[in-house]
């Protein structure tokens, strides 16, 4: 628990003035950047029509045409001809 972060989040979530909310979210974001060495961001998308030659380790293309979510992109590779 960090008092600066806690206070900024509290003010940002309990205030109706958008300027005050934005200011406190910015303070919270900056404080998180100071406290945490790395914050992993993960955006999931689902690919249903992969490019020809794109494969994923352990994936059975007979069962589905979906490559899957992008969180596992380390398993993808281009098939060699």
PDB file of C-alpha atoms in Angstrom:
ATOM      1  CA  UNK A   1       0.000   0.000   0.000  1.00  0.00           C
ATOM      2  CA  UNK A   2       1.262   3.428  -0.957  1.00  0.00           C
ATOM      3  CA  UNK A   3      -0.403   6.541   0.530  1.00  0.00           C
ATOM      4  CA  UNK A   4       0.178   8.698  -2.570  1.00  0.00           C
ATOM      5  CA  UNK A   5      -1.231   6.061  -4.905  1.00  0.00           C
ATOM      6  CA  UNK A   6      -4.144   5.226  -2.613  1.00  0.00           C
ATOM      7  CA  UNK A   7      -5.076   8.893  -2.227  1.00  0.00           C
ATOM      8  CA  UNK A   8      -4.906   9.585  -5.970  1.00  0.00           C
ATOM      9  CA  UNK A   9      -7.062   6.560  -6.820  1.00  0.00           C
ATOM     10  CA  UNK A  10      -9.573   7.440  -4.107  1.00  0.00           C
ATOM     11  CA  UNK A  11      -9.870  11.032  -5.346  1.00  0.00           C
ATOM     12  CA  UNK A  12     -10.108   9.946  -8.991  1.00  0.00           C
ATOM     13  CA  UNK A  13     -12.909   7.488  -8.276  1.00  0.00           C
ATOM     14  CA  UNK A  14     -14.903   9.665  -5.862  1.00  0.00           C
ATOM     15  CA  UNK A  15     -14.808  12.996  -7.685  1.00  0.00           C
ATOM     16  CA  UNK A  16     -17.324  14.113 -10.321  1.00  0.00           C
ATOM     17  CA  UNK A  17     -15.227  16.928 -11.799  1.00  0.00           C
ATOM     18  CA  UNK A  18     -13.503  15.445 -14.885  1.00  0.00           C
ATOM     19  CA  UNK A  19     -10.486  17.759 -14.544  1.00  0.00           C
ATOM     20  CA  UNK A  20      -9.845  16.602 -10.972  1.00  0.00           C
ATOM     21  CA  UNK A  21     -10.401  12.967 -11.973  1.00  0.00           C
ATOM     22  CA  UNK A  22      -7.945  13.233 -14.865  1.00  0.00           C
ATOM     23  CA  UNK A  23      -5.326  14.916 -12.668  1.00  0.00           C
ATOM     24  CA  UNK A  24      -5.565  12.183 -10.035  1.00  0.00           C
ATOM     25  CA  UNK A  25      -5.485   9.349 -12.569  1.00  0.00           C
ATOM     26  CA  UNK A  26      -2.320  10.929 -13.963  1.00  0.00           C
ATOM     27  CA  UNK A  27      -0.808  11.082 -10.456  1.00  0.00           C
ATOM     28  CA  UNK A  28      -1.732   7.423  -9.886  1.00  0.00           C
ATOM     29  CA  UNK A  29      -0.234   6.419 -13.236  1.00  0.00           C
ATOM     30  CA  UNK A  30       3.012   8.246 -12.473  1.00  0.00           C
ATOM     31  CA  UNK A  31       3.201   6.710  -8.999  1.00  0.00           C
ATOM     32  CA  UNK A  32       2.678   3.210 -10.418  1.00  0.00           C
ATOM     33  CA  UNK A  33       5.485   3.850 -12.909  1.00  0.00           C
ATOM     34  CA  UNK A  34       7.740   4.810  -9.990  1.00  0.00           C
ATOM     35  CA  UNK A  35       6.785   1.818  -7.834  1.00  0.00           C
ATOM     36  CA  UNK A  36       6.576  -1.017 -10.364  1.00  0.00           C
ATOM     37  CA  UNK A  37       9.591  -1.735 -12.596  1.00  0.00           C
ATOM     38  CA  UNK A  38       7.446  -3.160 -15.407  1.00  0.00           C
ATOM     39  CA  UNK A  39       3.722  -3.329 -15.983  1.00  0.00           C
ATOM     40  CA  UNK A  40       2.760  -5.968 -18.516  1.00  0.00           C
ATOM     41  CA  UNK A  41      -0.003  -4.965 -20.879  1.00  0.00           C
ATOM     42  CA  UNK A  42      -1.814  -7.697 -22.722  1.00  0.00           C
ATOM     43  CA  UNK A  43      -4.393  -7.149 -25.412  1.00  0.00           C
ATOM     44  CA  UNK A  44      -6.267 -10.246 -26.510  1.00  0.00           C
ATOM     45  CA  UNK A  45      -7.491 -10.601 -30.048  1.00  0.00           C
ATOM     46  CA  UNK A  46      -8.730 -13.719 -31.735  1.00  0.00           C
ATOM     47  CA  UNK A  47      -7.545 -14.508 -35.258  1.00  0.00           C
ATOM     48  CA  UNK A  48     -10.082 -16.524 -37.241  1.00  0.00           C
ATOM     49  CA  UNK A  49      -8.574 -16.357 -40.708  1.00  0.00           C
ATOM     50  CA  UNK A  50      -4.802 -16.750 -40.422  1.00  0.00           C
ATOM     51  CA  UNK A  51      -2.481 -15.997 -43.297  1.00  0.00           C
ATOM     52  CA  UNK A  52      -1.374 -18.982 -45.310  1.00  0.00           C
ATOM     53  CA  UNK A  53       1.664 -20.570 -43.718  1.00  0.00           C
ATOM     54  CA  UNK A  54       1.025 -19.198 -40.224  1.00  0.00           C
ATOM     55  CA  UNK A  55       1.013 -22.051 -37.733  1.00  0.00           C
ATOM     56  CA  UNK A  56       0.932 -22.512 -33.988  1.00  0.00           C
ATOM     57  CA  UNK A  57       2.717 -25.242 -32.061  1.00  0.00           C
ATOM     58  CA  UNK A  58       0.279 -27.858 -30.810  1.00  0.00           C
ATOM     59  CA  UNK A  59      -2.702 -26.497 -32.757  1.00  0.00           C
ATOM     60  CA  UNK A  60      -4.907 -28.853 -34.781  1.00  0.00           C
ATOM     61  CA  UNK A  61      -6.139 -26.979 -37.876  1.00  0.00           C
ATOM     62  CA  UNK A  62      -8.547 -29.813 -38.737  1.00  0.00           C
ATOM     63  CA  UNK A  63     -10.677 -28.982 -35.688  1.00  0.00           C
ATOM     64  CA  UNK A  64     -10.821 -25.187 -36.077  1.00  0.00           C
ATOM     65  CA  UNK A  65      -9.719 -22.366 -38.360  1.00  0.00           C
ATOM     66  CA  UNK A  66      -8.985 -20.103 -35.387  1.00  0.00           C
ATOM     67  CA  UNK A  67      -5.343 -19.579 -34.506  1.00  0.00           C
ATOM     68  CA  UNK A  68      -6.411 -18.438 -31.067  1.00  0.00           C
ATOM     69  CA  UNK A  69      -5.685 -15.574 -28.772  1.00  0.00           C
ATOM     70  CA  UNK A  70      -2.577 -13.450 -29.191  1.00  0.00           C
ATOM     71  CA  UNK A  71      -1.407 -13.978 -25.607  1.00  0.00           C
ATOM     72  CA  UNK A  72       0.344 -17.132 -26.841  1.00  0.00           C
ATOM     73  CA  UNK A  73       2.162 -15.530 -29.773  1.00  0.00           C
ATOM     74  CA  UNK A  74       5.431 -17.187 -28.726  1.00  0.00           C
ATOM     75  CA  UNK A  75       3.940 -20.447 -30.063  1.00  0.00           C
ATOM     76  CA  UNK A  76       3.340 -19.068 -33.563  1.00  0.00           C
ATOM     77  CA  UNK A  77       5.695 -19.592 -36.465  1.00  0.00           C
ATOM     78  CA  UNK A  78       5.765 -19.446 -40.258  1.00  0.00           C
ATOM     79  CA  UNK A  79       5.740 -22.883 -41.857  1.00  0.00           C
ATOM     80  CA  UNK A  80       8.703 -23.545 -44.127  1.00  0.00           C
ATOM     81  CA  UNK A  81       7.937 -24.864 -47.576  1.00  0.00           C
TER      82      UNK A  81
END
